[in-house]
């Protein structure tokens, strides 16, 4: 049970010191009481190698806390400074065309570069030692939006070496790897782990087992990078919540696994920022242009509540037009208030707006905040203040376990990206279509990983399109007594990305009466006829059945 | 006169030895009597450099032949193993963006790399010496699907050196090359053959003469690569048919010229695998989704019968859903039987299904076979067996020469790719449109190269869109007495890709009364108006005339 | 006051000497009296390093002048020969993917390569010394179509070094640059000018201030390159007009600034060559397919008259089908005559057709001329001759200053390319929409730069979408007494690409009553609803107001 709190993201390094106190006063006046700081400030925290300058941040914390605001500190590792890149140029990530991803924006590091990981340890340690026990500091955010700008996978020399090691640990012998991948197929057999290339720039598609392992590896590198920070922070800043701000719809790494090392999950909610690029119809987009897809936020609240094992924040809440979509409409009047209340209703502990004042410079100068660049109020300020007043009249948030669990499995995203049923097939869309249906039926839903623990004690478990029939999961489902709904392609592959010897749906046969049925088009208004998406039995079993225990 | 035979592609290296005999027995039971083996098995035939392991293949041949099956052996050069790439990394092809095409799938070699060509000689020699005189072995397939995955052109250092040499042989002096290419145009004149770059990554389009010569060179490299294998096989495995399995619609090298070094042509017929990406209308695609474009197979049968000078096989016949199209429908019931009979009706000596049992691993695990991965029959097995029974009641195949010859000229493909009449112009589509018309008129057709020999003794010769008026061809047409139908752009260029001094249609004037006429849109349903495709006289003469001798 | 003259582009190096005199005679007979020569002939003027061969050009000039034709000489720097590239391979430009732009067409040099700039000095000096005082030579053209084939920006090592120096000169201290760019935003702060990278291949978009400065730099490099040639020519060939042939719609460098170093502007008018790729509707394109967009030529005549401070030529006038559009229709009968008269009516001193005789070889062999490749007349020859006769009856051209000035500002193109209001926003289209409206109202228009001088003494000044409110311009507008019409996004940024402290429209508030209004879609027939393009106040002020003095 926690009291819902409103917060805001603030960048004291962007503004004259003379503005800080007045900003803090106005935040408090608007009903905000938590402020995120520091996640992009490395070049100010360490202007030259080893020369820390923490005084300005200490001063900012003092001013904000003096007005009654609590602080969330971000680790600045999403923005390694120029001098660090000059020191170790091979820390830069490499894209799938072999091009180095240059300094000049953010997230330019390769997760597999041990030198950079040590730099990350160093700056996080220094910050945690300096600020970790301040009463003002109530939480930490690790890095910022892992995976943003397609940065999970890197094709650098560091990534190649780390992937080889990862394979060695997983398979122990190269023969085991050759068998698991089926490398005999096109004489792709390897003589040793040093032979392993990254699966980019192959003449035609790489082996799907190779691709899936590379994605698992890439995800594991993110998990490991985050864990190193979390362990330092937990040791040096005890009692503070450790979070990471995930981005919705990003699926290149396993958010559940990163969440396992956090105290609570957080996500950045931009209801208008991704609608234009979604697969929805033009009509749908026009209808929801200024309020957002009504199920999209709900889905992610339910997902990240699961990632945080019941605890989640909205670390960045859209307060006005954003700057990155093809067109960026202003939210409808009242939309910001609606989104905020919706997050709390889903169990959010904190909703924090991004950002306090619109920056007049650099990449996001067209991203609105609660204030205009000249400090006049933007429309969202009043909406936030109104929510703050309304929260006074509401009780604390209590998380409860839903009867209905909907499984969202990151490995299945990767599997079906590698080998979709048809070109327009999307595992995310499949799960989301089930989610929409459940919402329409008025149900409360937990979005959960494909684990025995997560599906225990449910009345109804939906697990559409799981690429493999994990024995533990199947056993738990069988024992659970829950009604189980599977979907197309369930159990089509083994963990190694092979067709299972018992043929799809493999062990799910223990749960369901398999009948091959016609599947409806998952994409509203898609002109591709359903029949096109039909394969035959082991070329993509369609199995959809409801078993009542 | 040959008796039609059914065959299948089989990969003993993918399965336990214990399955081989039962597989062989079931093949024979289904009426198959020829089996292709070995074309991707290099890593098993030579696991380490110089350490051959031919025993397993000898055993497989023995088992299969023991059940009465004849063997076609494939040379494994489409899949050079990892150790070979480690030994000579510069054997890898380079794409037109300068990126090395990495190991990890197949066809990663550069046709111009002499070191790799010697490795090809070596493995082919070893195989031919070991297996070439076995009674079981009735034919050889060289390599596999030359050109698949856009692999004819390579922009490697080896290709650059070889192209320079090719130019030196063709032109003898650099002045001759400068004149032929018109290099004076933009000060592109070269001082020596070492100056010749490959025509990639130029600021704007490269000289069309340069591009055409590079395509001729690239095609010649394929021809030479194939010829080296054919000569070894012919010497060491006398009396066996030497074939190559071409892919339809692949036009980057001259199939007629490769065919000249073979005993018979073969092609891989996947009626559903290319329809989705064709230029046909959505309505057309929906209509033929599960049976294929009715003229597409026919065209290629007629083309490869020409490439094989009367003899052709279908080396791979689609038996179920394939794995590579955007959507992969299952064939309609009876479609596999239909396709098989159609091939025999067009003169095929053998129709061989790809593949016996669906592989549960690697890139093509969603490609169906005659058996499911668990050895249960897939639908096509019954259809194949029924064809086998029906063949018993039919007589042998007799090839006959058609009265109607339709010229298909690979150089014209390249010329009009380099300089299309309009963006949507396709020489292949142009010829195919003529073909459809002839089929609708109920005619039997030979698709032939633009040679005097091929058009001799015909009643009707159609030669749409030949880019140049070859004097020998024009003379033969004039003397032949055949009715001749030309089409748009005929004779628009010289062999050097220049506008001919006599202006288009150049020497074709000797055959036809040139009248510039309105040409109908070649693309069904195209919204681009015909007038757009109009140039004027020498900017693309439209000439279409029927001369009766 | 000058007498309108007709000219033609001629390439004696493409033809036998024996043709030259007859060509000259026929030119004169057709009423042409000016000929452009030499702009692509470097490999003939200097076949080997330092070995000049000017005799053939001297002979050609003599023959042409002997028939009464005046000569414009082009400097050949758009086509550096192969031996020069071999000598300094790093002179090649590099594209935004890091790929070297190879020899084999034209414009392969990097504007920032000092070694190449010296080679340019050398060949221009040699030509000017040899031909500069010949009575036959009446004008010079510098280089050819700066920017063609996307060649303004280069990402070479030379460009990086030059950009660093440019930044040093502009900002003097790195702190000033960091502030101007707002580099604090994502820890992008630099420690010194050597830290400055080019803004390509960043993980997500580069800083817009960085991008704008890089575009300014790239433009300045073109200006400097042209100026070096102009200064040499002015010194060694006194009294001759120095021109450059700009291409319409090319906006990557500032044509006004290059124009400042010229005696007159020239442009290459291809009414049919860009229509297909324009944003117009299919219906519009069909309607104007063979005559061209009726406002397009007019706009560019008015623009280049401004670039030349009242003096302009059409250096290349389309006489038939061109070769580079997706489809290349032939001009309608009479269109060539119409275009020519239109140019003279707009004040052109010379209209010169490209080209005399269609080349039968190389990249532009499908580009028609006044003659077919076999020297027979193409349709345009008669049209040109008819214009020549008609010109006899007309008086000299007198340039007059229009009451209406429409501002076209290259920096605003760059600013709104970097940060468009919505994905379909185009500054060029915005200005052009205003221009169409003025033409429909029957007004004469000067298209001018955003300078105080250019807008002086006008009754009506339209300045749609200027990205910044330059104080000098605002002052001049205020004092001018002209009616002023601004448009959306005016004054949205400072010169440094920041949101101005006074918020948009910044200083334009001194001119207009700002009222945020609904803006009509700028793209005819666009299906994107207007509301999508709406931001709010500082996210892109919409201000549109008419002030009468």
PDB file of N, CA and C in Angstrom, chain B residues 97 160 182 184-189 195 197-198 200-208 419 422-424 489 493 497-499 503 528-529 532 534 536 538-539, chain C residues 14 40-44 79 82 99 101-106 108 149 151 276 286 289 326-328 330 355 358 360-366 368 372-374 379:
ATOM      1  N   UNK B  97      27.490  -2.791 -52.052  1.00  0.00           N
ATOM      2  CA  UNK B  97      27.768  -1.731 -51.092  1.00  0.00           C
ATOM      3  C   UNK B  97      29.130  -1.899 -50.443  1.00  0.00           C
ATOM      4  N   UNK B 160      37.652  -7.531 -59.320  1.00  0.00           N
ATOM      5  CA  UNK B 160      38.217  -6.373 -60.020  1.00  0.00           C
ATOM      6  C   UNK B 160      39.384  -6.804 -60.907  1.00  0.00           C
ATOM      7  N   UNK B 182      32.648   4.837 -75.094  1.00  0.00           N
ATOM      8  CA  UNK B 182      32.388   6.279 -75.202  1.00  0.00           C
ATOM      9  C   UNK B 182      32.871   7.027 -73.975  1.00  0.00           C
ATOM     10  N   UNK B 184      34.975   9.197 -73.539  1.00  0.00           N
ATOM     11  CA  UNK B 184      35.212  10.632 -73.680  1.00  0.00           C
ATOM     12  C   UNK B 184      34.086  11.450 -73.047  1.00  0.00           C
ATOM     13  N   UNK B 185      32.923  10.828 -72.917  1.00  0.00           N
ATOM     14  CA  UNK B 185      31.713  11.591 -72.565  1.00  0.00           C
ATOM     15  C   UNK B 185      31.881  12.485 -71.340  1.00  0.00           C
ATOM     16  N   UNK B 186      32.306  11.899 -70.245  1.00  0.00           N
ATOM     17  CA  UNK B 186      32.511  12.674 -69.012  1.00  0.00           C
ATOM     18  C   UNK B 186      33.961  12.549 -68.526  1.00  0.00           C
ATOM     19  N   UNK B 187      34.901  12.624 -69.473  1.00  0.00           N
ATOM     20  CA  UNK B 187      36.323  12.484 -69.108  1.00  0.00           C
ATOM     21  C   UNK B 187      36.589  11.189 -68.360  1.00  0.00           C
ATOM     22  N   UNK B 188      35.863  10.141 -68.764  1.00  0.00           N
ATOM     23  CA  UNK B 188      36.031   8.857 -68.087  1.00  0.00           C
ATOM     24  C   UNK B 188      37.118   8.009 -68.728  1.00  0.00           C
ATOM     25  N   UNK B 189      37.895   8.604 -69.610  1.00  0.00           N
ATOM     26  CA  UNK B 189      38.904   7.836 -70.349  1.00  0.00           C
ATOM     27  C   UNK B 189      39.962   7.255 -69.413  1.00  0.00           C
ATOM     28  N   UNK B 195      43.383   0.662 -64.718  1.00  0.00           N
ATOM     29  CA  UNK B 195      42.513   1.768 -64.270  1.00  0.00           C
ATOM     30  C   UNK B 195      41.059   1.333 -64.095  1.00  0.00           C
ATOM     31  N   UNK B 197      37.829   0.209 -62.836  1.00  0.00           N
ATOM     32  CA  UNK B 197      37.128  -0.085 -61.591  1.00  0.00           C
ATOM     33  C   UNK B 197      35.883  -0.914 -61.892  1.00  0.00           C
ATOM     34  N   UNK B 198      35.376  -1.568 -60.870  1.00  0.00           N
ATOM     35  CA  UNK B 198      34.045  -2.169 -60.998  1.00  0.00           C
ATOM     36  C   UNK B 198      33.012  -1.049 -60.952  1.00  0.00           C
ATOM     37  N   UNK B 200      30.479  -0.180 -59.365  1.00  0.00           N
ATOM     38  CA  UNK B 200      29.649   0.054 -58.183  1.00  0.00           C
ATOM     39  C   UNK B 200      30.054   1.373 -57.540  1.00  0.00           C
ATOM     40  N   UNK B 201      29.137   1.941 -56.794  1.00  0.00           N
ATOM     41  CA  UNK B 201      29.391   3.103 -55.947  1.00  0.00           C
ATOM     42  C   UNK B 201      29.889   4.326 -56.708  1.00  0.00           C
ATOM     43  N   UNK B 202      29.568   4.394 -57.994  1.00  0.00           N
ATOM     44  CA  UNK B 202      29.835   5.636 -58.713  1.00  0.00           C
ATOM     45  C   UNK B 202      28.842   6.701 -58.233  1.00  0.00           C
ATOM     46  N   UNK B 203      29.191   7.949 -58.455  1.00  0.00           N
ATOM     47  CA  UNK B 203      28.395   9.057 -57.923  1.00  0.00           C
ATOM     48  C   UNK B 203      26.987   9.045 -58.512  1.00  0.00           C
ATOM     49  N   UNK B 204      26.894   8.939 -59.807  1.00  0.00           N
ATOM     50  CA  UNK B 204      25.597   8.702 -60.445  1.00  0.00           C
ATOM     51  C   UNK B 204      25.782   7.433 -61.273  1.00  0.00           C
ATOM     52  N   UNK B 205      24.834   7.103 -62.136  1.00  0.00           N
ATOM     53  CA  UNK B 205      24.941   5.807 -62.809  1.00  0.00           C
ATOM     54  C   UNK B 205      26.255   5.690 -63.574  1.00  0.00           C
ATOM     55  N   UNK B 206      26.788   4.482 -63.582  1.00  0.00           N
ATOM     56  CA  UNK B 206      27.997   4.213 -64.342  1.00  0.00           C
ATOM     57  C   UNK B 206      27.647   4.167 -65.825  1.00  0.00           C
ATOM     58  N   UNK B 207      28.662   4.219 -66.642  1.00  0.00           N
ATOM     59  CA  UNK B 207      28.510   4.109 -68.093  1.00  0.00           C
ATOM     60  C   UNK B 207      27.778   2.796 -68.429  1.00  0.00           C
ATOM     61  N   UNK B 208      26.704   2.855 -69.218  1.00  0.00           N
ATOM     62  CA  UNK B 208      25.965   1.616 -69.521  1.00  0.00           C
ATOM     63  C   UNK B 208      26.821   0.567 -70.228  1.00  0.00           C
ATOM     64  N   UNK B 419      19.100   0.084 -68.878  1.00  0.00           N
ATOM     65  CA  UNK B 419      18.440   1.248 -69.470  1.00  0.00           C
ATOM     66  C   UNK B 419      17.026   0.880 -69.910  1.00  0.00           C
ATOM     67  N   UNK B 422      11.087   2.574 -69.542  1.00  0.00           N
ATOM     68  CA  UNK B 422      10.523   3.357 -68.444  1.00  0.00           C
ATOM     69  C   UNK B 422      10.741   2.526 -67.206  1.00  0.00           C
ATOM     70  N   UNK B 423      10.487   3.107 -66.063  1.00  0.00           N
ATOM     71  CA  UNK B 423      10.854   2.454 -64.813  1.00  0.00           C
ATOM     72  C   UNK B 423      10.243   1.061 -64.672  1.00  0.00           C
ATOM     73  N   UNK B 424       9.069   0.853 -65.273  1.00  0.00           N
ATOM     74  CA  UNK B 424       8.396  -0.434 -65.094  1.00  0.00           C
ATOM     75  C   UNK B 424       8.668  -1.400 -66.235  1.00  0.00           C
ATOM     76  N   UNK B 489      11.774  -1.622 -78.978  1.00  0.00           N
ATOM     77  CA  UNK B 489      13.193  -1.435 -78.670  1.00  0.00           C
ATOM     78  C   UNK B 489      14.118  -2.368 -79.453  1.00  0.00           C
ATOM     79  N   UNK B 493      20.401  -0.823 -79.892  1.00  0.00           N
ATOM     80  CA  UNK B 493      21.788  -0.617 -79.488  1.00  0.00           C
ATOM     81  C   UNK B 493      22.714  -1.480 -80.324  1.00  0.00           C
ATOM     82  N   UNK B 497      26.684  -1.301 -76.679  1.00  0.00           N
ATOM     83  CA  UNK B 497      25.718  -0.435 -76.015  1.00  0.00           C
ATOM     84  C   UNK B 497      25.864   1.021 -76.449  1.00  0.00           C
ATOM     85  N   UNK B 498      25.823   1.178 -77.750  1.00  0.00           N
ATOM     86  CA  UNK B 498      25.726   2.515 -78.327  1.00  0.00           C
ATOM     87  C   UNK B 498      24.522   2.531 -79.257  1.00  0.00           C
ATOM     88  N   UNK B 499      24.017   3.691 -79.545  1.00  0.00           N
ATOM     89  CA  UNK B 499      22.957   3.810 -80.541  1.00  0.00           C
ATOM     90  C   UNK B 499      23.576   3.534 -81.907  1.00  0.00           C
ATOM     91  N   UNK B 503      20.620   4.070 -86.857  1.00  0.00           N
ATOM     92  CA  UNK B 503      19.497   4.288 -85.950  1.00  0.00           C
ATOM     93  C   UNK B 503      18.648   3.011 -85.812  1.00  0.00           C
ATOM     94  N   UNK B 528       0.098   3.414 -65.084  1.00  0.00           N
ATOM     95  CA  UNK B 528       0.922   4.336 -65.860  1.00  0.00           C
ATOM     96  C   UNK B 528       0.427   4.350 -67.295  1.00  0.00           C
ATOM     97  N   UNK B 529       0.100   5.501 -67.798  1.00  0.00           N
ATOM     98  CA  UNK B 529      -0.455   5.533 -69.144  1.00  0.00           C
ATOM     99  C   UNK B 529       0.603   5.204 -70.192  1.00  0.00           C
ATOM    100  N   UNK B 532       3.259   7.572 -71.527  1.00  0.00           N
ATOM    101  CA  UNK B 532       4.454   7.839 -70.742  1.00  0.00           C
ATOM    102  C   UNK B 532       5.641   7.056 -71.235  1.00  0.00           C
ATOM    103  N   UNK B 534       6.432   6.373 -74.166  1.00  0.00           N
ATOM    104  CA  UNK B 534       6.831   6.724 -75.517  1.00  0.00           C
ATOM    105  C   UNK B 534       8.069   7.599 -75.523  1.00  0.00           C
ATOM    106  N   UNK B 536      11.003   8.877 -78.587  1.00  0.00           N
ATOM    107  CA  UNK B 536      10.887   9.091 -80.018  1.00  0.00           C
ATOM    108  C   UNK B 536      11.955   8.263 -80.690  1.00  0.00           C
ATOM    109  N   UNK B 538      15.033   7.409 -82.094  1.00  0.00           N
ATOM    110  CA  UNK B 538      16.230   6.755 -81.589  1.00  0.00           C
ATOM    111  C   UNK B 538      16.246   6.669 -80.068  1.00  0.00           C
ATOM    112  N   UNK B 539      15.291   7.277 -79.427  1.00  0.00           N
ATOM    113  CA  UNK B 539      15.190   7.116 -77.980  1.00  0.00           C
ATOM    114  C   UNK B 539      14.373   5.872 -77.657  1.00  0.00           C
TER     115      UNK B 539
ATOM    116  N   UNK C  14      33.418  14.889 -79.036  1.00  0.00           N
ATOM    117  CA  UNK C  14      32.636  13.670 -79.277  1.00  0.00           C
ATOM    118  C   UNK C  14      32.525  13.315 -80.757  1.00  0.00           C
ATOM    119  N   UNK C  40      33.172  19.201 -69.862  1.00  0.00           N
ATOM    120  CA  UNK C  40      33.459  17.829 -69.392  1.00  0.00           C
ATOM    121  C   UNK C  40      34.722  17.262 -70.039  1.00  0.00           C
ATOM    122  N   UNK C  41      35.568  18.122 -70.583  1.00  0.00           N
ATOM    123  CA  UNK C  41      36.625  17.654 -71.490  1.00  0.00           C
ATOM    124  C   UNK C  41      38.006  17.541 -70.859  1.00  0.00           C
ATOM    125  N   UNK C  42      38.089  17.480 -69.542  1.00  0.00           N
ATOM    126  CA  UNK C  42      39.417  17.485 -68.902  1.00  0.00           C
ATOM    127  C   UNK C  42      40.330  16.395 -69.460  1.00  0.00           C
ATOM    128  N   UNK C  43      39.802  15.178 -69.652  1.00  0.00           N
ATOM    129  CA  UNK C  43      40.681  14.080 -70.091  1.00  0.00           C
ATOM    130  C   UNK C  43      41.212  14.311 -71.503  1.00  0.00           C
ATOM    131  N   UNK C  44      40.576  15.200 -72.258  1.00  0.00           N
ATOM    132  CA  UNK C  44      41.117  15.555 -73.562  1.00  0.00           C
ATOM    133  C   UNK C  44      42.007  16.799 -73.505  1.00  0.00           C
ATOM    134  N   UNK C  79      34.503  16.939 -63.825  1.00  0.00           N
ATOM    135  CA  UNK C  79      34.910  15.599 -64.282  1.00  0.00           C
ATOM    136  C   UNK C  79      36.416  15.403 -64.180  1.00  0.00           C
ATOM    137  N   UNK C  82      40.778  10.165 -64.556  1.00  0.00           N
ATOM    138  CA  UNK C  82      41.184   8.979 -63.790  1.00  0.00           C
ATOM    139  C   UNK C  82      42.579   9.123 -63.227  1.00  0.00           C
ATOM    140  N   UNK C  99      30.744   5.453 -47.491  1.00  0.00           N
ATOM    141  CA  UNK C  99      31.277   4.798 -48.689  1.00  0.00           C
ATOM    142  C   UNK C  99      31.926   5.828 -49.610  1.00  0.00           C
ATOM    143  N   UNK C 101      32.815   7.573 -52.870  1.00  0.00           N
ATOM    144  CA  UNK C 101      32.070   7.721 -54.125  1.00  0.00           C
ATOM    145  C   UNK C 101      33.078   7.626 -55.270  1.00  0.00           C
ATOM    146  N   UNK C 102      33.021   6.518 -55.959  1.00  0.00           N
ATOM    147  CA  UNK C 102      34.087   6.141 -56.875  1.00  0.00           C
ATOM    148  C   UNK C 102      34.057   6.885 -58.211  1.00  0.00           C
ATOM    149  N   UNK C 103      35.215   6.875 -58.847  1.00  0.00           N
ATOM    150  CA  UNK C 103      35.343   7.322 -60.231  1.00  0.00           C
ATOM    151  C   UNK C 103      34.456   6.461 -61.126  1.00  0.00           C
ATOM    152  N   UNK C 104      33.960   7.055 -62.210  1.00  0.00           N
ATOM    153  CA  UNK C 104      33.197   6.272 -63.180  1.00  0.00           C
ATOM    154  C   UNK C 104      31.971   7.002 -63.695  1.00  0.00           C
ATOM    155  N   UNK C 105      31.741   8.217 -63.174  1.00  0.00           N
ATOM    156  CA  UNK C 105      30.667   9.039 -63.732  1.00  0.00           C
ATOM    157  C   UNK C 105      31.166  10.489 -63.657  1.00  0.00           C
ATOM    158  N   UNK C 106      30.632  11.285 -62.750  1.00  0.00           N
ATOM    159  CA  UNK C 106      31.120  12.669 -62.642  1.00  0.00           C
ATOM    160  C   UNK C 106      30.855  13.190 -61.229  1.00  0.00           C
ATOM    161  N   UNK C 108      32.800  13.458 -58.651  1.00  0.00           N
ATOM    162  CA  UNK C 108      33.288  12.565 -57.594  1.00  0.00           C
ATOM    163  C   UNK C 108      34.240  13.242 -56.628  1.00  0.00           C
ATOM    164  N   UNK C 149      23.566  15.154 -58.277  1.00  0.00           N
ATOM    165  CA  UNK C 149      23.806  13.814 -57.724  1.00  0.00           C
ATOM    166  C   UNK C 149      24.168  13.883 -56.245  1.00  0.00           C
ATOM    167  N   UNK C 151      25.870  15.941 -54.229  1.00  0.00           N
ATOM    168  CA  UNK C 151      27.319  16.011 -54.038  1.00  0.00           C
ATOM    169  C   UNK C 151      27.795  17.198 -53.205  1.00  0.00           C
ATOM    170  N   UNK C 276       7.831  14.102 -62.731  1.00  0.00           N
ATOM    171  CA  UNK C 276       7.398  12.786 -62.243  1.00  0.00           C
ATOM    172  C   UNK C 276       7.722  12.593 -60.769  1.00  0.00           C
ATOM    173  N   UNK C 286      -0.121  13.865 -65.202  1.00  0.00           N
ATOM    174  CA  UNK C 286      -0.591  13.447 -66.523  1.00  0.00           C
ATOM    175  C   UNK C 286      -0.917  14.658 -67.381  1.00  0.00           C
ATOM    176  N   UNK C 289       2.439  16.427 -68.331  1.00  0.00           N
ATOM    177  CA  UNK C 289       3.515  15.502 -68.672  1.00  0.00           C
ATOM    178  C   UNK C 289       4.390  15.963 -69.832  1.00  0.00           C
ATOM    179  N   UNK C 326      11.880   8.640 -64.266  1.00  0.00           N
ATOM    180  CA  UNK C 326      11.356   7.261 -64.316  1.00  0.00           C
ATOM    181  C   UNK C 326      10.716   6.938 -65.663  1.00  0.00           C
ATOM    182  N   UNK C 327       9.990   7.897 -66.200  1.00  0.00           N
ATOM    183  CA  UNK C 327       9.505   7.814 -67.577  1.00  0.00           C
ATOM    184  C   UNK C 327       9.833   9.141 -68.235  1.00  0.00           C
ATOM    185  N   UNK C 328      10.184   9.112 -69.510  1.00  0.00           N
ATOM    186  CA  UNK C 328      10.664  10.321 -70.168  1.00  0.00           C
ATOM    187  C   UNK C 328       9.849  10.636 -71.416  1.00  0.00           C
ATOM    188  N   UNK C 330       8.201  12.684 -74.571  1.00  0.00           N
ATOM    189  CA  UNK C 330       8.671  13.694 -75.511  1.00  0.00           C
ATOM    190  C   UNK C 330       7.878  14.980 -75.282  1.00  0.00           C
ATOM    191  N   UNK C 355      21.354  19.364 -76.157  1.00  0.00           N
ATOM    192  CA  UNK C 355      22.622  19.645 -76.749  1.00  0.00           C
ATOM    193  C   UNK C 355      22.465  19.667 -78.264  1.00  0.00           C
ATOM    194  N   UNK C 358      22.512  14.518 -80.336  1.00  0.00           N
ATOM    195  CA  UNK C 358      22.400  13.444 -79.354  1.00  0.00           C
ATOM    196  C   UNK C 358      23.632  12.533 -79.413  1.00  0.00           C
ATOM    197  N   UNK C 360      25.604   9.144 -79.119  1.00  0.00           N
ATOM    198  CA  UNK C 360      25.174   7.748 -79.232  1.00  0.00           C
ATOM    199  C   UNK C 360      25.778   6.851 -78.155  1.00  0.00           C
ATOM    200  N   UNK C 361      26.565   7.422 -77.237  1.00  0.00           N
ATOM    201  CA  UNK C 361      27.263   6.576 -76.256  1.00  0.00           C
ATOM    202  C   UNK C 361      27.122   7.133 -74.855  1.00  0.00           C
ATOM    203  N   UNK C 362      27.526   6.309 -73.918  1.00  0.00           N
ATOM    204  CA  UNK C 362      27.671   6.682 -72.505  1.00  0.00           C
ATOM    205  C   UNK C 362      26.332   7.024 -71.847  1.00  0.00           C
ATOM    206  N   UNK C 363      26.414   7.648 -70.674  1.00  0.00           N
ATOM    207  CA  UNK C 363      25.267   7.739 -69.761  1.00  0.00           C
ATOM    208  C   UNK C 363      24.056   8.467 -70.336  1.00  0.00           C
ATOM    209  N   UNK C 364      24.285   9.449 -71.200  1.00  0.00           N
ATOM    210  CA  UNK C 364      23.151  10.261 -71.636  1.00  0.00           C
ATOM    211  C   UNK C 364      22.769   9.999 -73.087  1.00  0.00           C
ATOM    212  N   UNK C 365      22.997   8.809 -73.549  1.00  0.00           N
ATOM    213  CA  UNK C 365      22.690   8.516 -74.951  1.00  0.00           C
ATOM    214  C   UNK C 365      21.197   8.590 -75.251  1.00  0.00           C
ATOM    215  N   UNK C 366      20.351   8.535 -74.241  1.00  0.00           N
ATOM    216  CA  UNK C 366      18.915   8.669 -74.468  1.00  0.00           C
ATOM    217  C   UNK C 366      18.423  10.102 -74.243  1.00  0.00           C
ATOM    218  N   UNK C 368      17.806  13.542 -75.792  1.00  0.00           N
ATOM    219  CA  UNK C 368      17.705  14.076 -77.150  1.00  0.00           C
ATOM    220  C   UNK C 368      18.362  15.458 -77.276  1.00  0.00           C
ATOM    221  N   UNK C 372      19.406  14.343 -84.317  1.00  0.00           N
ATOM    222  CA  UNK C 372      19.499  12.928 -83.972  1.00  0.00           C
ATOM    223  C   UNK C 372      20.980  12.513 -84.050  1.00  0.00           C
ATOM    224  N   UNK C 373      21.319  11.338 -83.519  1.00  0.00           N
ATOM    225  CA  UNK C 373      22.728  10.911 -83.568  1.00  0.00           C
ATOM    226  C   UNK C 373      23.273  10.811 -84.986  1.00  0.00           C
ATOM    227  N   UNK C 374      22.394  10.627 -85.959  1.00  0.00           N
ATOM    228  CA  UNK C 374      22.884  10.512 -87.349  1.00  0.00           C
ATOM    229  C   UNK C 374      22.831  11.853 -88.065  1.00  0.00           C
ATOM    230  N   UNK C 379      12.966  17.139 -83.797  1.00  0.00           N
ATOM    231  CA  UNK C 379      11.868  18.113 -83.894  1.00  0.00           C
ATOM    232  C   UNK C 379      12.217  19.493 -83.346  1.00  0.00           C
TER     233      UNK C 379
END
